[in-house]
Short mmCIF file of C-alpha atoms and ligand atoms in Angstrom, two decimals:
data_model
loop_
_atom_site.label_atom_id
_atom_site.label_comp_id
_atom_site.label_asym_id
_atom_site.label_seq_id
_atom_site.Cartn_x
_atom_site.Cartn_y
_atom_site.Cartn_z
CA UNK A 109 119.16 114.10 96.39
CA UNK A 110 121.45 112.65 99.06
CA UNK A 111 123.43 114.70 101.56
CA UNK A 112 126.61 114.42 99.50
CA UNK A 113 125.00 115.96 96.44
CA UNK A 114 123.70 118.77 98.60
CA UNK A 115 127.19 119.25 99.98
CA UNK A 116 128.62 119.45 96.53
CA UNK A 117 126.12 122.06 95.46
CA UNK A 118 126.69 124.13 98.56
CA UNK A 119 130.43 123.83 98.03
CA UNK A 120 130.15 124.97 94.44
CA UNK A 121 128.08 127.95 95.50
CA UNK A 122 130.59 128.78 98.21
CA UNK A 123 133.48 128.35 95.85
CA UNK A 124 131.91 130.65 93.28
CA UNK A 125 131.39 133.22 95.99
CA UNK A 126 134.95 132.86 97.28
CA UNK A 127 136.38 133.12 93.78
CA UNK A 128 134.49 136.31 93.37
CA UNK A 129 135.74 137.77 96.63
CA UNK A 130 139.38 136.76 96.54
CA UNK A 131 140.43 136.97 92.94
CA UNK A 132 141.61 140.54 93.21
CA UNK A 133 144.61 139.37 95.25
CA UNK A 134 148.03 138.96 93.71
CA UNK A 135 148.64 135.23 93.10
CA UNK A 136 150.95 133.16 90.94
CA UNK A 137 149.25 130.26 89.08
CA UNK A 138 145.84 131.63 90.20
CA UNK A 139 143.63 129.03 88.49
CA UNK A 140 145.47 126.14 90.02
CA UNK A 141 145.09 127.75 93.42
CA UNK A 142 141.37 128.23 92.77
CA UNK A 143 140.96 124.55 91.99
CA UNK A 144 142.88 123.50 95.10
CA UNK A 145 140.85 125.94 97.18
CA UNK A 146 137.64 124.45 95.77
CA UNK A 147 138.72 120.89 96.45
CA UNK A 148 139.72 121.70 100.00
CA UNK A 149 136.36 123.37 100.56
CA UNK A 150 134.50 120.34 99.22
CA UNK A 151 136.60 117.92 101.29
CA UNK A 152 136.09 120.04 104.36
CA UNK A 153 132.32 120.10 104.04
CA UNK A 154 132.25 116.39 103.28
CA UNK A 155 134.43 115.72 106.33
CA UNK A 156 132.05 117.69 108.56
CA UNK A 157 129.14 115.66 107.19
CA UNK A 158 130.89 112.40 107.92
CA UNK A 159 131.83 113.51 111.38
CA UNK A 160 128.28 114.59 112.08
CA UNK A 161 127.04 111.10 111.27
CA UNK A 162 130.07 109.68 113.12
CA UNK A 163 131.22 107.50 110.28
CA UNK A 164 134.44 106.12 111.72
CA UNK A 165 135.45 104.54 108.44
CA UNK A 166 136.44 107.93 107.07
CA UNK A 167 139.85 109.02 108.24
CA UNK A 168 140.75 112.67 107.80
CA UNK A 169 144.38 111.64 107.50
CA UNK A 170 143.72 110.12 104.12
CA UNK A 171 142.89 113.46 102.50
CA UNK A 172 145.42 114.87 100.06
CA UNK A 173 146.03 117.88 102.27
CA UNK A 174 147.70 115.63 104.82
CA UNK A 175 149.96 113.73 102.45
CA UNK A 176 152.56 116.49 101.84
CA UNK A 177 154.05 115.99 105.29
CA UNK A 178 155.41 112.61 104.42
CA UNK A 179 156.75 113.89 101.11
CA UNK A 180 158.27 116.86 102.89
CA UNK A 181 159.86 114.69 105.60
CA UNK A 182 161.42 112.44 102.94
CA UNK A 183 162.72 115.40 100.95
CA UNK A 184 164.20 116.96 104.09
CA UNK A 185 165.92 113.72 105.07
CA UNK A 186 167.46 113.34 101.59
CA UNK A 187 168.38 116.91 100.91
CA UNK A 188 169.78 117.68 104.38
CA UNK A 189 171.14 114.26 105.18
CA UNK A 190 169.25 114.64 108.46
CA UNK A 191 167.20 112.48 110.77
CA UNK A 192 163.63 113.76 110.43
CA UNK A 193 161.16 112.82 113.14
CA UNK A 194 157.50 113.67 112.68
CA UNK A 195 155.38 112.78 115.73
CA UNK A 196 151.87 111.83 114.66
CA UNK A 197 149.62 113.53 117.17
CA UNK A 198 145.92 113.03 117.71
CA UNK A 199 143.60 114.63 115.20
CA UNK A 200 142.09 117.83 116.40
CA UNK A 201 138.46 117.16 115.55
CA UNK A 202 138.42 114.07 117.73
CA UNK A 203 140.69 115.12 120.56
CA UNK A 204 140.95 118.43 122.32
CA UNK A 205 143.57 120.43 124.14
CA UNK A 206 145.59 119.33 126.09
CA UNK A 207 145.63 115.88 124.44
CA UNK A 208 147.80 116.90 121.47
CA UNK A 209 149.93 119.13 123.62
CA UNK A 210 150.61 116.34 126.12
CA UNK A 211 151.43 113.76 123.51
CA UNK A 212 153.83 116.02 121.58
CA UNK A 213 155.38 117.23 124.84
CA UNK A 214 155.92 113.66 126.11
CA UNK A 215 157.47 112.75 122.79
CA UNK A 216 159.83 115.75 122.70
CA UNK A 217 160.88 115.16 126.33
CA UNK A 218 161.76 111.56 125.70
CA UNK A 219 163.42 112.21 122.33
CA UNK A 220 165.66 115.07 123.44
CA UNK A 221 167.71 112.90 125.78
CA UNK A 222 171.35 112.03 125.01
CA UNK A 223 170.71 108.25 124.94
CA UNK A 224 167.78 108.57 122.55
CA UNK A 225 169.64 110.88 120.19
CA UNK A 226 172.65 108.57 120.23
CA UNK A 227 170.40 105.66 119.33
CA UNK A 228 169.24 107.46 116.18
CA UNK A 229 172.63 108.93 115.32
CA UNK A 230 171.52 112.54 115.95
CA UNK A 231 174.12 115.19 116.81
CA UNK A 232 172.78 116.85 120.02
CA UNK A 233 174.25 120.19 118.93
CA UNK A 234 172.34 120.18 115.65
CA UNK A 235 168.68 119.75 116.54
CA UNK A 236 165.94 122.00 115.21
CA UNK A 237 162.18 122.13 115.75
CA UNK A 238 159.84 123.00 112.91
CA UNK A 239 156.22 122.92 111.85
CA UNK A 240 153.65 124.66 109.70
CA UNK A 241 150.33 126.26 110.65
CA UNK A 242 148.98 124.57 113.82
CA UNK A 243 152.12 122.40 113.69
CA UNK A 244 154.13 125.63 113.91
CA UNK A 245 152.03 126.66 116.92
CA UNK A 246 153.14 123.45 118.60
CA UNK A 247 156.72 123.92 117.36
CA UNK A 248 156.93 127.44 118.82
CA UNK A 249 155.31 126.30 122.05
CA UNK A 250 157.61 123.26 122.30
CA UNK A 251 160.70 125.39 121.73
CA UNK A 252 159.68 127.61 124.66
CA UNK A 253 158.96 124.55 126.75
CA UNK A 254 162.27 122.84 125.97
CA UNK A 255 164.27 126.03 126.59
CA UNK A 256 162.57 126.51 129.95
CA UNK A 257 162.73 122.90 131.18
CA UNK A 258 165.90 121.93 133.02
CA UNK A 259 164.98 118.24 132.73
CA UNK A 260 165.52 118.45 128.97
CA UNK A 261 169.28 118.59 128.49
CA UNK A 262 169.28 119.02 124.70
CA UNK A 263 168.30 122.46 123.41
CA UNK A 264 167.37 123.24 119.79
CA UNK A 265 169.83 125.17 117.65
CA UNK A 266 166.94 126.96 115.99
CA UNK A 267 163.18 126.90 115.51
CA UNK A 268 161.62 127.22 112.07
CA UNK A 269 158.02 128.42 112.01
CA UNK A 270 155.95 128.33 108.84
CA UNK A 271 152.92 130.66 109.13
CA UNK A 272 152.15 129.78 112.77
CA UNK A 273 149.01 130.60 114.76
CA UNK A 274 150.38 132.16 117.95
CA UNK A 275 147.44 133.62 119.86
CA UNK A 276 143.64 133.72 120.19
CA UNK A 277 143.35 136.98 122.08
CA UNK A 278 142.72 139.20 119.06
CA UNK A 279 140.88 137.80 116.03
CA UNK A 280 140.45 141.20 114.41
CA UNK A 281 144.04 141.95 113.40
CA UNK A 282 144.60 143.69 110.04
CA UNK A 283 145.48 140.29 108.51
CA UNK A 284 142.14 138.86 109.69
CA UNK A 285 140.29 141.81 108.18
CA UNK A 286 142.16 141.75 104.87
CA UNK A 287 141.92 137.99 104.39
CA UNK A 288 138.45 137.39 105.74
CA UNK A 289 137.68 135.49 102.51
CA UNK A 290 141.25 134.43 101.79
CA UNK A 291 142.44 131.32 100.00
CA UNK A 292 142.35 127.99 101.86
CA UNK A 293 142.04 129.57 105.29
CA UNK A 294 139.27 132.18 105.40
CA UNK A 295 138.65 133.82 108.76
CA UNK A 296 135.61 131.73 109.70
CA UNK A 297 137.60 128.54 109.13
CA UNK A 298 140.61 129.76 111.12
CA UNK A 299 138.27 130.53 114.01
CA UNK A 300 136.53 127.17 113.68
CA UNK A 301 139.85 125.30 113.74
CA UNK A 302 141.21 127.33 116.67
CA UNK A 303 138.07 126.76 118.66
CA UNK A 304 137.87 123.06 117.80
CA UNK A 305 141.39 122.71 119.12
CA UNK A 306 139.71 123.21 122.51
CA UNK A 307 136.15 122.08 122.12
CA UNK A 308 133.21 121.25 119.86
CA UNK A 309 131.07 123.55 122.01
CA UNK A 310 130.05 126.33 119.61
CA UNK A 311 130.11 129.00 122.31
CA UNK A 312 133.86 129.46 121.90
CA UNK A 313 133.55 129.96 118.15
CA UNK A 314 130.80 132.52 118.64
CA UNK A 315 132.86 134.36 121.24
CA UNK A 316 135.96 134.43 119.01
CA UNK A 317 133.90 135.88 116.16
CA UNK A 318 132.83 138.85 118.24
CA UNK A 319 136.40 139.33 119.53
CA UNK A 320 135.12 140.25 122.98
CA UNK A 321 136.01 136.97 124.65
CA UNK A 322 138.70 138.11 127.08
CA UNK A 323 137.72 139.61 130.46
CA UNK A 324 139.36 142.72 131.90
CA UNK A 325 141.38 140.69 134.42
CA UNK A 326 143.57 139.55 131.49
CA UNK A 327 144.05 143.06 130.10
CA UNK A 328 147.80 142.81 130.84
CA UNK A 329 148.12 140.28 127.97
CA UNK A 330 146.95 142.69 125.27
CA UNK A 331 150.28 144.43 125.04
CA UNK A 332 151.66 141.20 123.54
CA UNK A 333 149.18 141.31 120.64
CA UNK A 334 149.04 145.08 120.23
CA UNK A 335 149.38 145.39 116.48
CA UNK A 336 149.52 149.15 116.69
CA UNK A 337 152.85 148.81 118.48
CA UNK A 338 154.15 145.51 117.04
CA UNK A 339 153.32 145.51 113.31
CA UNK A 340 155.65 147.15 110.81
CA UNK A 341 153.98 150.27 109.33
CA UNK A 342 153.36 148.83 105.88
CA UNK A 343 151.09 146.08 107.25
CA UNK A 344 148.85 148.43 109.21
CA UNK A 345 147.41 149.80 105.96
CA UNK A 346 144.53 152.16 106.75
CA UNK A 347 143.32 150.19 109.77
CA UNK A 348 142.73 152.04 113.00
CA UNK A 349 143.73 150.42 116.27
CA UNK A 350 141.13 150.43 119.01
CA UNK A 351 141.77 149.24 122.53
CA UNK A 352 140.24 145.83 123.33
CA UNK A 353 136.62 145.48 124.37
CA UNK A 354 136.48 143.16 127.38
CA UNK A 355 133.91 140.43 127.76
CA UNK A 356 132.55 138.36 130.61
CA UNK A 357 134.85 135.85 132.29
CA UNK A 358 132.67 132.89 131.31
CA UNK A 359 134.62 131.82 128.21
CA UNK A 360 138.05 131.96 129.85
CA UNK A 361 136.70 130.01 132.84
CA UNK A 362 135.48 127.29 130.50
CA UNK A 363 138.55 127.30 128.23
CA UNK A 364 141.49 128.62 130.25
CA UNK A 365 143.85 127.47 127.48
CA UNK A 366 143.04 130.52 125.37
CA UNK A 367 145.01 132.80 127.72
CA UNK A 368 147.71 130.27 128.58
CA UNK A 369 151.15 131.28 127.22
CA UNK A 370 152.17 127.61 127.20
CA UNK A 371 150.07 127.09 124.09
CA UNK A 372 149.89 130.71 122.84
CA UNK A 373 153.56 131.49 122.22
CA UNK A 374 152.95 135.18 121.51
CA UNK A 375 151.69 135.61 125.08
CA UNK A 376 155.00 134.52 126.63
CA UNK A 377 156.91 137.05 128.72
CA UNK A 378 159.87 139.04 127.40
CA UNK A 379 162.18 137.14 129.73
CA UNK A 380 161.09 133.83 128.17
CA UNK A 381 161.45 135.15 124.63
CA UNK A 382 164.95 136.44 125.33
CA UNK A 383 166.10 132.84 125.94
CA UNK A 384 164.93 131.55 122.55
CA UNK A 385 167.32 130.37 119.85
CA UNK A 386 167.79 131.59 116.27
CA UNK A 387 164.40 131.66 114.52
CA UNK A 388 163.31 131.18 110.92
CA UNK A 389 159.89 132.69 110.30
CA UNK A 390 157.85 132.46 107.12
CA UNK A 391 154.81 134.69 106.74
CA UNK A 392 152.47 135.10 103.75
CA UNK A 393 150.78 138.31 102.68
CA UNK A 394 147.38 136.71 102.01
CA UNK A 395 147.02 134.84 105.30
CA UNK A 396 144.82 135.56 108.33
CA UNK A 397 147.70 134.34 110.51
CA UNK A 398 150.22 136.73 108.92
CA UNK A 399 150.17 139.26 111.77
CA UNK A 400 150.69 136.60 114.45
CA UNK A 401 154.00 135.78 112.75
CA UNK A 402 154.94 139.43 112.14
CA UNK A 403 154.29 140.40 115.76
CA UNK A 404 156.31 137.42 117.00
CA UNK A 405 159.21 138.55 114.80
CA UNK A 406 159.04 142.04 116.36
CA UNK A 407 158.86 140.69 119.89
CA UNK A 408 161.70 138.22 119.35
CA UNK A 409 163.94 140.91 117.86
CA UNK A 410 163.02 143.33 120.66
CA UNK A 411 164.27 140.65 123.02
CA UNK A 412 167.58 140.15 121.25
CA UNK A 413 166.72 136.95 119.37
CA UNK A 414 168.20 136.62 115.89
CA UNK A 415 165.40 136.11 113.34
CA UNK A 416 165.54 135.26 109.67
CA UNK A 417 162.21 136.47 108.33
CA UNK A 418 160.91 135.43 104.92
CA UNK A 419 157.78 137.29 103.86
CA UNK A 420 156.05 136.03 100.72
CA UNK A 421 154.11 138.76 98.90
CA UNK A 422 152.28 136.27 96.67
CA UNK A 423 151.92 133.68 99.41
CA UNK A 424 148.76 132.46 101.12
CA UNK A 425 148.12 130.05 103.97
CA UNK A 426 149.11 126.59 102.72
CA UNK A 427 151.40 127.78 99.95
CA UNK A 428 154.43 126.11 101.55
CA UNK A 429 153.04 122.62 101.25
CA UNK A 430 151.41 122.27 97.85
CA UNK A 431 154.04 119.90 96.55
CA UNK A 432 152.25 116.72 95.50
CA UNK A 433 151.27 116.25 91.87
CA UNK A 434 148.83 117.41 90.52
CA UNK A 435 148.41 119.97 93.32
CA UNK A 436 151.97 121.25 93.25
CA UNK A 437 152.74 124.93 92.81
CA UNK A 438 155.95 126.49 91.54
CA UNK A 439 155.75 128.81 94.52
CA UNK A 440 155.74 125.90 97.00
CA UNK A 441 158.68 124.24 95.33
CA UNK A 442 160.66 127.49 95.46
CA UNK A 443 159.75 128.17 99.10
CA UNK A 444 160.79 124.69 100.15
CA UNK A 445 164.01 124.93 98.18
CA UNK A 446 164.88 128.24 99.91
CA UNK A 447 163.91 126.76 103.25
CA UNK A 448 166.19 123.75 102.81
CA UNK A 449 169.08 126.01 101.76
CA UNK A 450 168.64 128.10 104.88
CA UNK A 451 168.40 125.04 107.13
CA UNK A 452 171.44 123.52 105.46
CA UNK A 453 173.47 126.66 106.21
CA UNK A 454 172.28 127.05 109.77
CA UNK A 455 171.94 123.58 111.21
C1 NAG B 777 156.10 126.79 86.67
O1 NAG B 777 157.29 126.08 86.38
C2 NAG B 777 157.29 125.45 85.10
C3 NAG B 777 158.54 124.59 84.99
O2 NAG B 777 159.64 125.17 85.62
C4 NAG B 777 157.20 126.53 84.02
O3 NAG B 777 157.17 125.94 82.76
C5 NAG B 777 155.93 127.35 84.24
O4 NAG B 777 155.89 128.41 83.32
C6 NAG B 777 155.89 127.91 85.64
N1 NAG B 777 154.60 128.55 85.84
C7 NAG B 777 154.49 129.76 86.39
C8 NAG B 777 153.12 130.32 86.47
O5 NAG B 777 155.44 130.38 86.83
C1 NAG B 778 148.75 149.69 121.97
O1 NAG B 778 149.80 150.51 121.51
C2 NAG B 778 149.47 151.88 121.33
C3 NAG B 778 150.71 152.59 120.81
O2 NAG B 778 151.11 152.10 119.57
C4 NAG B 778 149.02 152.46 122.66
O3 NAG B 778 148.58 153.79 122.45
C5 NAG B 778 147.87 151.63 123.23
O4 NAG B 778 147.54 152.09 124.52
C6 NAG B 778 148.28 150.18 123.33
N1 NAG B 778 147.16 149.40 123.82
C7 NAG B 778 147.31 148.29 124.57
C8 NAG B 778 146.07 147.62 125.00
O5 NAG B 778 148.42 147.86 124.87
#
């Protein structure tokens, strides 16, 4: 039996286990979601196999999960009569921070100049920055960067963040606990992706799992991710907040990015947040990243920023982008339709 067959069997076993553990949640079109979840799991394991044997012929970009962005960009351009620019940054398994950050930052800097906008027929007063998941991390980070950089004359009218990851300080938030085995993005996978953003060295992943990866000298940052203070009551459920347990300084020395507000937008100061423009935030109930978004909403509002917050009770991580046949969901189509209406009104 070749490695692929083994993969498939392992995937099936995993899928069966995940189905068992997550089916109690409240989903629309649950069986379709199960099938998508299974396929993603199989693709993911197959991708890891190929990467392990360094088979360069297999491009991650060709997987179905990455196609919706082009569909989405086309829909946005048609529906909003807008210029949609989607920078194609380096894939995270091959390149590590700050490669993606630098390339997106260079792109945004050069694009948000009056001459460039004029060339593409873009109204400088009607620019917005958006992204989903790790793309929303970059979108939130870029918005902060653009607002703070006097060399960038054009400022966005709003930012739109679809279930962003905004911090790596606390990986034991109520949303992480509730969705440990959640659809499409279970906790272990979220941690793997976050850590592979920085490195393939497994020590970061291990440290994030124990949630004792931040040394006491960074204790001042914990107030920015203090869910006891920043989460609305109904999301705290029965969870009890405990103050952080500090670790050795080894991990932060190796990967200083994990405490850098430049790439962890939730760690930015109040004075930075108070400068941010109107914000659209979408969070999903069944998503490990839910509380990152919820806490950012609280902090933005505390700092006088106007926020339009859409919380999807039946939503899960990825539910915004399942739009390509046969993997399309009614929920995704509705969310995107609402999103376009909001953008249309506010841009
Ligand atoms: C999804 O939408 C289609 C067409 O609008 C409808 O027939 C179907 O019942 C919907 N499914 C669910 C689960 O809402
Ligand atoms: C978190 O907030 C609670 C109040 O809700 C407070 O008692 C606790 O000291 C705070 N902890 C940190 C680390 O900020």
